[in-house]
PDB file of C-alpha atoms in Angstrom:
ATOM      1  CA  UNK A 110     -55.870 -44.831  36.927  1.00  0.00           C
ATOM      2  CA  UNK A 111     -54.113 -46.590  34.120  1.00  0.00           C
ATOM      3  CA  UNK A 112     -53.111 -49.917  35.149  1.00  0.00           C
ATOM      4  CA  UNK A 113     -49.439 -50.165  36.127  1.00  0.00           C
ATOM      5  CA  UNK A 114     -47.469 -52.616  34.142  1.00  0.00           C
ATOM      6  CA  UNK A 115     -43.599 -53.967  34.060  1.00  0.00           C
ATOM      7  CA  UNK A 116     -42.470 -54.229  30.570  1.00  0.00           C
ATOM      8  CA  UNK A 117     -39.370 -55.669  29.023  1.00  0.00           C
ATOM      9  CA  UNK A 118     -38.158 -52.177  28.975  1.00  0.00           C
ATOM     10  CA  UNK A 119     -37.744 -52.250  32.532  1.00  0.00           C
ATOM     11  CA  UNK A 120     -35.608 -55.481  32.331  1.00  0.00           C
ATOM     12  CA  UNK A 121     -33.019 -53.862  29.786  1.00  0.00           C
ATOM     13  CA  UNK A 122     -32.903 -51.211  32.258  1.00  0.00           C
ATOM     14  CA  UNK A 123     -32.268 -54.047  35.000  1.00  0.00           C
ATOM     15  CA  UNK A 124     -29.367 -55.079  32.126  1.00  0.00           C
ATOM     16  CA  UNK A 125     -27.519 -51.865  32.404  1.00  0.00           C
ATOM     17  CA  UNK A 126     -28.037 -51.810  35.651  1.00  0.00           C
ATOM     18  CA  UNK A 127     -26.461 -55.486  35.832  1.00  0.00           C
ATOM     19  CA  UNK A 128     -23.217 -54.584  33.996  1.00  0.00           C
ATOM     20  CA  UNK A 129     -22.684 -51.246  36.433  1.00  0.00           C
ATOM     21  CA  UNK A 130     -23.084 -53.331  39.798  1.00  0.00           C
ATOM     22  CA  UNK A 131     -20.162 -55.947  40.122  1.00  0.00           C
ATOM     23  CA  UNK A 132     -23.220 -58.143  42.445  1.00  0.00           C
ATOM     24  CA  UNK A 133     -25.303 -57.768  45.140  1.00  0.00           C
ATOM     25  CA  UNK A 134     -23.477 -58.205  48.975  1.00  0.00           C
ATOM     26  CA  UNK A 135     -25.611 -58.995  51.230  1.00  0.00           C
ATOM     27  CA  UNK A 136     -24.360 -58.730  54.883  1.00  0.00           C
ATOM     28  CA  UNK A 137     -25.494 -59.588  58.460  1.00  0.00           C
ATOM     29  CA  UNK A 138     -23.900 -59.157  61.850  1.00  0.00           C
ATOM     30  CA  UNK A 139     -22.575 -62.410  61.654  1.00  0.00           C
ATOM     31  CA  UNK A 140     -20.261 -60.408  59.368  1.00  0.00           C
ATOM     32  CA  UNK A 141     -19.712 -61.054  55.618  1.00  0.00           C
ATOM     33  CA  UNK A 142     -20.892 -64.078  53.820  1.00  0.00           C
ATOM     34  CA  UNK A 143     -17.374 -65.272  53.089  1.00  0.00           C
ATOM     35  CA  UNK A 144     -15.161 -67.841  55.644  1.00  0.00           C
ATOM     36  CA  UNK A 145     -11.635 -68.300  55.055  1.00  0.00           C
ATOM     37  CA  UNK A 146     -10.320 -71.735  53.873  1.00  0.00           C
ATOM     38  CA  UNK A 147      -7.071 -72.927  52.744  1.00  0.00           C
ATOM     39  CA  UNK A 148      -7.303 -73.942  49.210  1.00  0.00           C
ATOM     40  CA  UNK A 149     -11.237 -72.980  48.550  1.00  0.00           C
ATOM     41  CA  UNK A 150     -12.635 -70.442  46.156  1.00  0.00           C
ATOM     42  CA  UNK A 151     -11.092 -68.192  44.018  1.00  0.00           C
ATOM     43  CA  UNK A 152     -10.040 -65.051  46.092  1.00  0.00           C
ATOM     44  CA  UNK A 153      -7.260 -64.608  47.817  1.00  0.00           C
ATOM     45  CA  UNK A 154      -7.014 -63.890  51.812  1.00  0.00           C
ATOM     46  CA  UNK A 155      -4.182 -64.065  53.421  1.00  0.00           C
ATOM     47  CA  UNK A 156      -1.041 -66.627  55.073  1.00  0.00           C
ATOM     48  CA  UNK A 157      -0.816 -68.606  57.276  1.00  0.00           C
ATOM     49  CA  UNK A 158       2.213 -71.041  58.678  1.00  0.00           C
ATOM     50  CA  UNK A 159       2.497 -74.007  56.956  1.00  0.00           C
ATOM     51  CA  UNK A 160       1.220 -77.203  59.641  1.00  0.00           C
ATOM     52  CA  UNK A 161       1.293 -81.035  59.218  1.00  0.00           C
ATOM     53  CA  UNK A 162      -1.324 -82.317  57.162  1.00  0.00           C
ATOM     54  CA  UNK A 163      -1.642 -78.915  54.829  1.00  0.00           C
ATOM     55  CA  UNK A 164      -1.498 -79.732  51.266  1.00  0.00           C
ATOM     56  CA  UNK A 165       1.991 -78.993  49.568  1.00  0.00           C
ATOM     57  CA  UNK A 166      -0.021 -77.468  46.152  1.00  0.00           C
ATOM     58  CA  UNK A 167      -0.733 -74.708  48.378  1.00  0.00           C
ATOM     59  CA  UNK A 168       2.207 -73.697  49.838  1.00  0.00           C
ATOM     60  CA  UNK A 169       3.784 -70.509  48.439  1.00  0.00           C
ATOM     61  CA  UNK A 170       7.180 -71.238  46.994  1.00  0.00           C
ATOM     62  CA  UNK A 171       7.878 -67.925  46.084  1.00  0.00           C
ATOM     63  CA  UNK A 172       7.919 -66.527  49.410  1.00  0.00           C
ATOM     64  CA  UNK A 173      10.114 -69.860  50.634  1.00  0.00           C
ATOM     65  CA  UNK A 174      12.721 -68.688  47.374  1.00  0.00           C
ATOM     66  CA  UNK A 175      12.872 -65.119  49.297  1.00  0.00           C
ATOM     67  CA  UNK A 176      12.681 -65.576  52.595  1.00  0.00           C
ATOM     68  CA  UNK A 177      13.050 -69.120  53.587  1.00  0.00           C
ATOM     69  CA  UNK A 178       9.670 -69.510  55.492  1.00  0.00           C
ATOM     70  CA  UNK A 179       6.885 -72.519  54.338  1.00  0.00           C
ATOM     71  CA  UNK A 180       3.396 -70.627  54.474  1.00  0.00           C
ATOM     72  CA  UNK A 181       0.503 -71.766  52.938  1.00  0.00           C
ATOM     73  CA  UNK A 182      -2.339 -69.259  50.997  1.00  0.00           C
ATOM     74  CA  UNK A 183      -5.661 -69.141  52.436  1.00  0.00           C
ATOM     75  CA  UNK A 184      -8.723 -68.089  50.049  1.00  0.00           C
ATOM     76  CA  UNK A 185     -12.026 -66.699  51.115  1.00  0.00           C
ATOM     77  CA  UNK A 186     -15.479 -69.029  50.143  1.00  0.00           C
ATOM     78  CA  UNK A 187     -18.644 -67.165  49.358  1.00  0.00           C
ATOM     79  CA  UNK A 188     -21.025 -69.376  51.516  1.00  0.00           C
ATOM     80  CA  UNK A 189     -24.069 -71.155  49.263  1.00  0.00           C
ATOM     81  CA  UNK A 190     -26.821 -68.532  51.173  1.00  0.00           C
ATOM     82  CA  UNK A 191     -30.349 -68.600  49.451  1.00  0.00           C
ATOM     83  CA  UNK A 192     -31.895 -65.688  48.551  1.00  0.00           C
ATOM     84  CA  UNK A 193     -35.851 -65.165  49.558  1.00  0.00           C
ATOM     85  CA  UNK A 194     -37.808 -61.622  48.038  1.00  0.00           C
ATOM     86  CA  UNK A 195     -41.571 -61.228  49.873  1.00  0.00           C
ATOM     87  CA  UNK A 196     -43.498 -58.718  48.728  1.00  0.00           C
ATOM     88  CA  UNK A 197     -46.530 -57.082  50.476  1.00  0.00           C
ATOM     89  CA  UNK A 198     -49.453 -57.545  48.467  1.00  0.00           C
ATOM     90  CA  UNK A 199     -51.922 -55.925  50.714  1.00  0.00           C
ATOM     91  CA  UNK A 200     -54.781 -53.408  49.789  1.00  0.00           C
ATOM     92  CA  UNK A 201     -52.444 -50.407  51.902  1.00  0.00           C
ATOM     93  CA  UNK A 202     -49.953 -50.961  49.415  1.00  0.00           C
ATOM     94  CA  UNK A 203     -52.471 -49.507  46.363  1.00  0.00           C
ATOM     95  CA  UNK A 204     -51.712 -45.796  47.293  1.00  0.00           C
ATOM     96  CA  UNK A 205     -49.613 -43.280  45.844  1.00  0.00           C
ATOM     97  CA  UNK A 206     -48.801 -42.135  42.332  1.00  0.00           C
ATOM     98  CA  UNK A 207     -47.069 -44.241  41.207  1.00  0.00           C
ATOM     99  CA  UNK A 208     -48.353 -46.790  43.611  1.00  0.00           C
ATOM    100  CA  UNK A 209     -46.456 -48.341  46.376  1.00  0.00           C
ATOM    101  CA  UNK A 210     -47.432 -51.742  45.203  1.00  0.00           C
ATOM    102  CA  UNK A 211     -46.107 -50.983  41.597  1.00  0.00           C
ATOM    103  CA  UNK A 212     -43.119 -49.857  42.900  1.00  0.00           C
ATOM    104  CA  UNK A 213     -42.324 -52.489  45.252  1.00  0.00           C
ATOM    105  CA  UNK A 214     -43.091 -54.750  41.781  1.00  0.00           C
ATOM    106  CA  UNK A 215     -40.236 -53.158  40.395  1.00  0.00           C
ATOM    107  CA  UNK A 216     -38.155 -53.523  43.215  1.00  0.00           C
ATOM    108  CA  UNK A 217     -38.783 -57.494  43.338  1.00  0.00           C
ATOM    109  CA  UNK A 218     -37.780 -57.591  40.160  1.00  0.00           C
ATOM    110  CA  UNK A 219     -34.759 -55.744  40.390  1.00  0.00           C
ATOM    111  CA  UNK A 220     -33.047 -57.837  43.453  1.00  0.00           C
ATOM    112  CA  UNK A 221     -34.362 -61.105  41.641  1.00  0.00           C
ATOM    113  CA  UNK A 222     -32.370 -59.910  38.567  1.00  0.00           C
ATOM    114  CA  UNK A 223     -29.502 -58.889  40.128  1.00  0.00           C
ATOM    115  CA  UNK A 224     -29.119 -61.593  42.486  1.00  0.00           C
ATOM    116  CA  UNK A 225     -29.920 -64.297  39.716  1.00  0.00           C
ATOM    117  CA  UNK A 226     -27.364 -62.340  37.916  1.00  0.00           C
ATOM    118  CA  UNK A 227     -24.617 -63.157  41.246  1.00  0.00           C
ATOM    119  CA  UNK A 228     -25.722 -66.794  41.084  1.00  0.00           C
ATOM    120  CA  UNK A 229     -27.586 -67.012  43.390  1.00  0.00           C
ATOM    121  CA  UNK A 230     -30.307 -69.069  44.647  1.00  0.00           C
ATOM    122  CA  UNK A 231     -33.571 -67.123  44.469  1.00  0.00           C
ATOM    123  CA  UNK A 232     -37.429 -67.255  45.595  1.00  0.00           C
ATOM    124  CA  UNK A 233     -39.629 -65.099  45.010  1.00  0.00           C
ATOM    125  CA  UNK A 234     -43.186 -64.610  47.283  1.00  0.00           C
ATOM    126  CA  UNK A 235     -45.912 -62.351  47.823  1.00  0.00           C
ATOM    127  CA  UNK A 236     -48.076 -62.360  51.049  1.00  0.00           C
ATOM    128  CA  UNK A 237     -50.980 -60.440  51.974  1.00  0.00           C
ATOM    129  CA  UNK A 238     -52.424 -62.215  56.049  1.00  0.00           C
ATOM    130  CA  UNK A 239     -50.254 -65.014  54.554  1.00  0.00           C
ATOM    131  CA  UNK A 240     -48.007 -65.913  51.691  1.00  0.00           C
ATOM    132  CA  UNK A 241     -50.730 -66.119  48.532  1.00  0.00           C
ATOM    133  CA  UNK A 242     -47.818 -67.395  46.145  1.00  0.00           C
ATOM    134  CA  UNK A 243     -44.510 -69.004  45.909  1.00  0.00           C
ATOM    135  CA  UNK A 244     -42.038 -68.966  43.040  1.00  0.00           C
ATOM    136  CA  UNK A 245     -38.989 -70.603  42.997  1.00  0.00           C
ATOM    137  CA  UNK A 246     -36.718 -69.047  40.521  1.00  0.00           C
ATOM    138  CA  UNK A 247     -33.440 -70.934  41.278  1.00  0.00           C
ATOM    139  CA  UNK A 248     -30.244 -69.811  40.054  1.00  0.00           C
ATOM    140  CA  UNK A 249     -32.128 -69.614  36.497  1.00  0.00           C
ATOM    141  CA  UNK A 250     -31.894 -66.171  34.495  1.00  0.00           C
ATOM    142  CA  UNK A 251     -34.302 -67.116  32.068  1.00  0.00           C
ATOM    143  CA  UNK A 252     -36.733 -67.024  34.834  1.00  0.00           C
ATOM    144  CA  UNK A 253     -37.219 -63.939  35.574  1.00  0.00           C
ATOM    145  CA  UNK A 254     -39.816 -63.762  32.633  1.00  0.00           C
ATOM    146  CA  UNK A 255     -41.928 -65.482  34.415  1.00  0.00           C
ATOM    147  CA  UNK A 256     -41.665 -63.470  37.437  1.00  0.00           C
ATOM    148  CA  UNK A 257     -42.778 -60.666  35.496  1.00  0.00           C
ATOM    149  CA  UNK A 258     -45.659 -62.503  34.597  1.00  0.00           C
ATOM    150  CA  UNK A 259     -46.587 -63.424  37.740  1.00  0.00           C
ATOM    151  CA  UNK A 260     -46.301 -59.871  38.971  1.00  0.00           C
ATOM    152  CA  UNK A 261     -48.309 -58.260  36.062  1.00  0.00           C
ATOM    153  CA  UNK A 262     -50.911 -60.222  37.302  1.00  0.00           C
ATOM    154  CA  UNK A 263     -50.959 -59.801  41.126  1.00  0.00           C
ATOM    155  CA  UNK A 264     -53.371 -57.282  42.573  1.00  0.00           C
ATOM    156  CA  UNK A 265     -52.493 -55.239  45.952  1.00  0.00           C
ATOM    157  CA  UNK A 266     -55.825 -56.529  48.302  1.00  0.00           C
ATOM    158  CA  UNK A 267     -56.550 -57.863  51.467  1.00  0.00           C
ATOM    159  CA  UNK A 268     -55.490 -57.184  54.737  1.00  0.00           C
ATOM    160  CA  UNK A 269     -51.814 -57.963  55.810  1.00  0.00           C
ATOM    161  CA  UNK A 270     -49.900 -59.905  58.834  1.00  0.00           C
ATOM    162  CA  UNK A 271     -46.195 -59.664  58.530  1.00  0.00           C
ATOM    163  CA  UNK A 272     -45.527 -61.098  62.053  1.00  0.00           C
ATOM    164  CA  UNK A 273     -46.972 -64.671  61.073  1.00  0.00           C
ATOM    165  CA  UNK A 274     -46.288 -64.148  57.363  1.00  0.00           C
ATOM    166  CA  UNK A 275     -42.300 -64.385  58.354  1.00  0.00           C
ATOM    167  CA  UNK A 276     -42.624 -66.753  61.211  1.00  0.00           C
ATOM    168  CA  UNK A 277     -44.367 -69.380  58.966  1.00  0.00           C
ATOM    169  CA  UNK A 278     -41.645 -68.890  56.542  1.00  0.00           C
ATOM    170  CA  UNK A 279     -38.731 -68.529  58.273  1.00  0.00           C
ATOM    171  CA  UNK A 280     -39.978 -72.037  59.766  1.00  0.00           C
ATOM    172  CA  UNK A 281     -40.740 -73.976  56.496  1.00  0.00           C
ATOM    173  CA  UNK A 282     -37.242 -73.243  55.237  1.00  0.00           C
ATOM    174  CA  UNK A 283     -34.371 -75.911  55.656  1.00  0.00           C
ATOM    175  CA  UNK A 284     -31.519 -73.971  55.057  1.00  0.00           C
ATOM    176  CA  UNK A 285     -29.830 -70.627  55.903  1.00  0.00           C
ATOM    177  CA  UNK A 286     -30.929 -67.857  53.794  1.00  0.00           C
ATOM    178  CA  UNK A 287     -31.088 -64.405  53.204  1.00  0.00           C
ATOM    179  CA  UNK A 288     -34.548 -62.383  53.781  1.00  0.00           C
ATOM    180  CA  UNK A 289     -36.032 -59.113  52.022  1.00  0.00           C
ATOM    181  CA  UNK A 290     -38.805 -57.933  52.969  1.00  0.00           C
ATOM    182  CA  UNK A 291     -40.512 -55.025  50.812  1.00  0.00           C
ATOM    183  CA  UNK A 292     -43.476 -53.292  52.378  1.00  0.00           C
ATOM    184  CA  UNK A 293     -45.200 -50.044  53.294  1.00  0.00           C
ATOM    185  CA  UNK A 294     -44.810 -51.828  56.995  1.00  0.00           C
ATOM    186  CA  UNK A 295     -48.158 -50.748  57.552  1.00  0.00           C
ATOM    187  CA  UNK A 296     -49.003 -53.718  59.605  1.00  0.00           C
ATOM    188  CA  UNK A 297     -49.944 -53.817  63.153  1.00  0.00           C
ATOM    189  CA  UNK A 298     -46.957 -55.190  65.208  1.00  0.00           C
ATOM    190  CA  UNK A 299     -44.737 -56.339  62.410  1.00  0.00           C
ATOM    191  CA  UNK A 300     -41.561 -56.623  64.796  1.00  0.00           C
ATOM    192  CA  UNK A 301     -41.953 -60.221  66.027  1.00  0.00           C
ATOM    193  CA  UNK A 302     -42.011 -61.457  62.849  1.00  0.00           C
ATOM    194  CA  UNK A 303     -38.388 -60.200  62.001  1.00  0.00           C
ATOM    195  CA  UNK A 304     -37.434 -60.813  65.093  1.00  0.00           C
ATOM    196  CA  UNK A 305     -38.211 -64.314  65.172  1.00  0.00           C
ATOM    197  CA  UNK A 306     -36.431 -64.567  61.750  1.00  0.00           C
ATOM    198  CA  UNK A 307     -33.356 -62.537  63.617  1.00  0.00           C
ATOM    199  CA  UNK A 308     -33.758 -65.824  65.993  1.00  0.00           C
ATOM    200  CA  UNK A 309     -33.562 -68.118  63.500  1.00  0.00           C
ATOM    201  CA  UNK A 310     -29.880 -66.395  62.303  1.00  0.00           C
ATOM    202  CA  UNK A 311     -31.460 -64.852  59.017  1.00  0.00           C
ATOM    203  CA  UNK A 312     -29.978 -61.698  57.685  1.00  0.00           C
ATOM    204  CA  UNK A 313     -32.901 -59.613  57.344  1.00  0.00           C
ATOM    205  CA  UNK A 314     -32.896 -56.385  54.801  1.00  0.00           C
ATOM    206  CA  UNK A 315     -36.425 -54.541  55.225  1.00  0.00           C
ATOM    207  CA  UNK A 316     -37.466 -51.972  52.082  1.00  0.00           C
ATOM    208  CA  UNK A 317     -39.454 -50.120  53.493  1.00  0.00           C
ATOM    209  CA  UNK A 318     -41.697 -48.323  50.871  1.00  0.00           C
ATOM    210  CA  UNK A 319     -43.541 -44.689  51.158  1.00  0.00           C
ATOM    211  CA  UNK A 320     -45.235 -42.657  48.723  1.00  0.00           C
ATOM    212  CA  UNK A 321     -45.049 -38.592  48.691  1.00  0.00           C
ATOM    213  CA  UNK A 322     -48.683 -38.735  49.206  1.00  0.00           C
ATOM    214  CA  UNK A 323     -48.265 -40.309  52.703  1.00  0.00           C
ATOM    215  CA  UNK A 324     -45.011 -37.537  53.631  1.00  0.00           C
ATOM    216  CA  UNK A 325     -46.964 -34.530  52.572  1.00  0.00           C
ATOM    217  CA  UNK A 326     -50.856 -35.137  51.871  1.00  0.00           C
ATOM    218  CA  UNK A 327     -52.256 -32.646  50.114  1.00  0.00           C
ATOM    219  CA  UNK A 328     -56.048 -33.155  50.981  1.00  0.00           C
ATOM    220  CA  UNK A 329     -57.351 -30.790  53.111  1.00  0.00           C
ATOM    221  CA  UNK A 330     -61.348 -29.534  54.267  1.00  0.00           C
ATOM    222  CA  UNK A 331     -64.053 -31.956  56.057  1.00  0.00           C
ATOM    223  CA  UNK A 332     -62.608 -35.530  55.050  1.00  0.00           C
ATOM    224  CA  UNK A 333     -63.930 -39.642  54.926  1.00  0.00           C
ATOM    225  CA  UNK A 334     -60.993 -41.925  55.592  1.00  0.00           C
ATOM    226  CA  UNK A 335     -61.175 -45.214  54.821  1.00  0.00           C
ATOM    227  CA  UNK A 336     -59.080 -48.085  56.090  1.00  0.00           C
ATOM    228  CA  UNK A 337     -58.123 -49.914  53.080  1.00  0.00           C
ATOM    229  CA  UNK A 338     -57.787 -52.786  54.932  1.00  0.00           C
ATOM    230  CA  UNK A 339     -60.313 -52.946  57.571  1.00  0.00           C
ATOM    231  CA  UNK A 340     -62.781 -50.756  55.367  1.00  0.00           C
ATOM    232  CA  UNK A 341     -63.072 -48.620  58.976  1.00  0.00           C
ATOM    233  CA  UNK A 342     -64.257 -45.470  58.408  1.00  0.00           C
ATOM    234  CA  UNK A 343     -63.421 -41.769  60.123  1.00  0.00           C
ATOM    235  CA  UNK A 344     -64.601 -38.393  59.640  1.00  0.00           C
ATOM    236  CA  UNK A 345     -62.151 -35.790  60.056  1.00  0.00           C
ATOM    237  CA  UNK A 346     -61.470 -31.718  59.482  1.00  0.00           C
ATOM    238  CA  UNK A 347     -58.159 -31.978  57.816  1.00  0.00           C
ATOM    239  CA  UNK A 348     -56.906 -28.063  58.538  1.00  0.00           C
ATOM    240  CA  UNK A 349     -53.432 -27.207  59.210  1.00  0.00           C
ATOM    241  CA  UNK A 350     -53.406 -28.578  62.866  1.00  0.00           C
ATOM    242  CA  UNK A 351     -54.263 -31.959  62.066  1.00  0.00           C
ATOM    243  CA  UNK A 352     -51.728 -31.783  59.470  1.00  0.00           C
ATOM    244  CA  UNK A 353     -48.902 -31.346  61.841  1.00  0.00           C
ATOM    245  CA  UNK A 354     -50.421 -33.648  64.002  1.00  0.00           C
ATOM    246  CA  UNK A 355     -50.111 -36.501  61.209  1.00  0.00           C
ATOM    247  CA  UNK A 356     -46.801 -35.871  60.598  1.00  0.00           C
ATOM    248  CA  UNK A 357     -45.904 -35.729  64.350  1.00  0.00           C
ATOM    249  CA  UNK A 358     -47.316 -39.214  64.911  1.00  0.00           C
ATOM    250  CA  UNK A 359     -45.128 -39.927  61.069  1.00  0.00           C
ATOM    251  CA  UNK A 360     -42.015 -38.909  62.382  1.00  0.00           C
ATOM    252  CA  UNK A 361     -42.441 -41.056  65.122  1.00  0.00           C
ATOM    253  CA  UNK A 362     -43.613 -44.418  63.605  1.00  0.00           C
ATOM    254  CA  UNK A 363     -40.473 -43.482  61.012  1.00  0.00           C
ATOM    255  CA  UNK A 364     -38.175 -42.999  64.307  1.00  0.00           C
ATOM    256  CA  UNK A 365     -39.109 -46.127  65.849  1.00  0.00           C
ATOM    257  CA  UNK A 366     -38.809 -48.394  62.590  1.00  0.00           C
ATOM    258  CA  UNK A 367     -34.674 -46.761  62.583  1.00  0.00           C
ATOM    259  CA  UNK A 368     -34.622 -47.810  66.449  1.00  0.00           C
ATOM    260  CA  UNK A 369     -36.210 -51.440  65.806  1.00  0.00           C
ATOM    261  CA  UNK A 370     -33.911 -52.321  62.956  1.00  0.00           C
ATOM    262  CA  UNK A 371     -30.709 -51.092  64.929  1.00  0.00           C
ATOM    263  CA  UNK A 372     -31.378 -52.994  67.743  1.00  0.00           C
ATOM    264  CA  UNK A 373     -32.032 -55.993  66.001  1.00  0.00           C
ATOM    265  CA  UNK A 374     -29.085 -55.892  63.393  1.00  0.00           C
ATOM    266  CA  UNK A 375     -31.704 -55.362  60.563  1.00  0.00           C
ATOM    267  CA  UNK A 376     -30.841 -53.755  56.878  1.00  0.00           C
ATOM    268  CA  UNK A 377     -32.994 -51.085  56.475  1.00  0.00           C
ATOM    269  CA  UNK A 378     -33.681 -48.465  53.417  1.00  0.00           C
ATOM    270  CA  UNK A 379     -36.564 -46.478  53.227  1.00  0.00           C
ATOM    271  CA  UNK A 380     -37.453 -45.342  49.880  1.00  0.00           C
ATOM    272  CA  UNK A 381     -39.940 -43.080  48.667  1.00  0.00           C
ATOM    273  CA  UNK A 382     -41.913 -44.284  45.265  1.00  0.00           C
ATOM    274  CA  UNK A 383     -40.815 -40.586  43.238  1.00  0.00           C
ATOM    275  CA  UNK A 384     -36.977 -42.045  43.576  1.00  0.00           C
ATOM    276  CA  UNK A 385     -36.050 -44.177  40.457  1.00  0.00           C
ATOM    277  CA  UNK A 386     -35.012 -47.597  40.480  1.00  0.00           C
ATOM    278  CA  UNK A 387     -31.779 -46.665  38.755  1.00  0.00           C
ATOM    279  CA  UNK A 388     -31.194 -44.042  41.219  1.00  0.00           C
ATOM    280  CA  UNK A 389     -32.087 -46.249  44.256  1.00  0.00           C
ATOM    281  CA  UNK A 390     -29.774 -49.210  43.056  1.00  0.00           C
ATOM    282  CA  UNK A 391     -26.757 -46.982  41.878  1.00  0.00           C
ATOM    283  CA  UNK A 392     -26.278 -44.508  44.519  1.00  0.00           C
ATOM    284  CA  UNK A 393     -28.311 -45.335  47.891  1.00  0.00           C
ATOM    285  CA  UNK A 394     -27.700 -49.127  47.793  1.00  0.00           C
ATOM    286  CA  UNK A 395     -24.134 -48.556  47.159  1.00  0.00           C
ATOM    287  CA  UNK A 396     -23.359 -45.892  49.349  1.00  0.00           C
ATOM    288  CA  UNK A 397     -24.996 -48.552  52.248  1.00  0.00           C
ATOM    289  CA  UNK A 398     -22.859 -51.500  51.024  1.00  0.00           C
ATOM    290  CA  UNK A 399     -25.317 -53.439  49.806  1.00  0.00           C
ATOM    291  CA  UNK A 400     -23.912 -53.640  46.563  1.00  0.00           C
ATOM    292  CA  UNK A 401     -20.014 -53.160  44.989  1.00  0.00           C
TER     293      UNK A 401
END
């Protein structure tokens, strides 16, 4: 296969994509990341009676002209929340045409454009048992060239552990901040991680990504299968009963990742690698709210 590559074509599709989404908004169930203050930010709430101590500049004489009455304007504050983007790196995530790795590449890239693009604080990380690399890409634009460096020259290999990859990370960091997690979730008991994350009040949006190949395989006859992780191997007769027996045991591991990220409040979107970027970002993430 010809090696996948991001190319600066992809970033002035990012561009157009910038100018057609107003920013990314992230939420949690500790509701929107905004808190009304009087006098703060730039939007405007609501009223509120005017009390001793409130600043006269933000009283609203217009409304004392018409109907006698001193209230004072309140304004919602976008709270400073960073921004953190791990990517699975792990050999499960080589599949697919295109791959799942390549497309969870350009997914990376996409939220760290778009939320560098909002101002906000980004970091970008890949893990694989643990996370291989860190890169902090501030609130810098001209940074995201060098993410696409970086993941031009990362390889999908390795086995994967997203329950300690998150808990070590959701540890280190000193601040509130936002999670995504993109990954083919292939990884065995991946819940505790977000959940300990969920503990540690982090809005958590999984991405999870699936390849057609995976939905529908279209192998068939007296089969190897090879763990691409473990390297375990199993023979198999892949006929029409084992078939529906795949995608029995599919269905299921698909039900219970909707269940797990109900229960626990978590932002989930499944997307399959044949669905373009542009298509992902301008109808799917918008119809969900994550972006306006």
């Amino acid at each position: 296969m010809e090696k996948e590559k991001l190319d600066l074509e992809f970033l002035e599709k990012l561009e157009k994509l910038r100018l057609a989404v107003k920013r990314l908004r992230f939420r949690s169930h500790l509701g929107e990341r905004k808190s009304p203050k009087m006098g703060r930010g730039t939007e405007f709430s609501d009223y509120r009676s005017y009390q001793v101590g409130d600043e006269l500049r933000y009283l609203d004489w217009n409304i004392y002209a018409r109907f006698e009455k001193f209230l004072v304007k309140l304004f919602e504050e976008e709270e400073d929340v960073e921004v953190h983007i791990l990517l699975d790196a792990s050999s499960s995530m080589d599949f697919g045409n295109p791959t799942k790795f390549f497309y969870g590449k350009k997914l990376a890239l996409a939220f760290s454009y778009l939320s560098l693009s909002s101002w906000e604080k980004t970091t970008f990380s890949y893990f694989q048992d643990k996370i291989k690399e860190t890169l902090p890409l501030e609130r810098k634009k001209e940074n995201i060239y060098r993410l696409l460096n970086l993941l031009n020259e990362i390889k999908a290999e390795g086995n994967t552990n997203i329950t300690e990859t998150v808990k070590k990370y959701a540890s280190s960091l000193k601040r509130k901040g936002i999670l995504i997690i993109i990954s083919d979730l292939l990884s065995s008991e991946f819940e505790e991680g977000i959940i300990y994350a969920r503990y540690k009040k982090m809005p958590v949006y999984l991405i999870h990504t699936i390849c057609e190949e995976e939905i529908s395989p279209f192998f068939s006859g007296n089969l190897t299968l090879i763990d691409s992780e473990t390297g375990e191997k199993m023979d198999i007769l892949l006929d029409e009963y084992m078939i529906q027996k795949y995608q029995k045991a599919l269905e299921k591991f698909l039900n219970h990742i909707e269940s797990f990220t109900m229960l626990y409040n978590v932002e989930y979107l499944r997307s399959i690698t044949s669905i373009p970027i542009e298509d992902l970002i301008l109808k799917y993430l918008r119809v969900g709210g994550w972006i306006k």
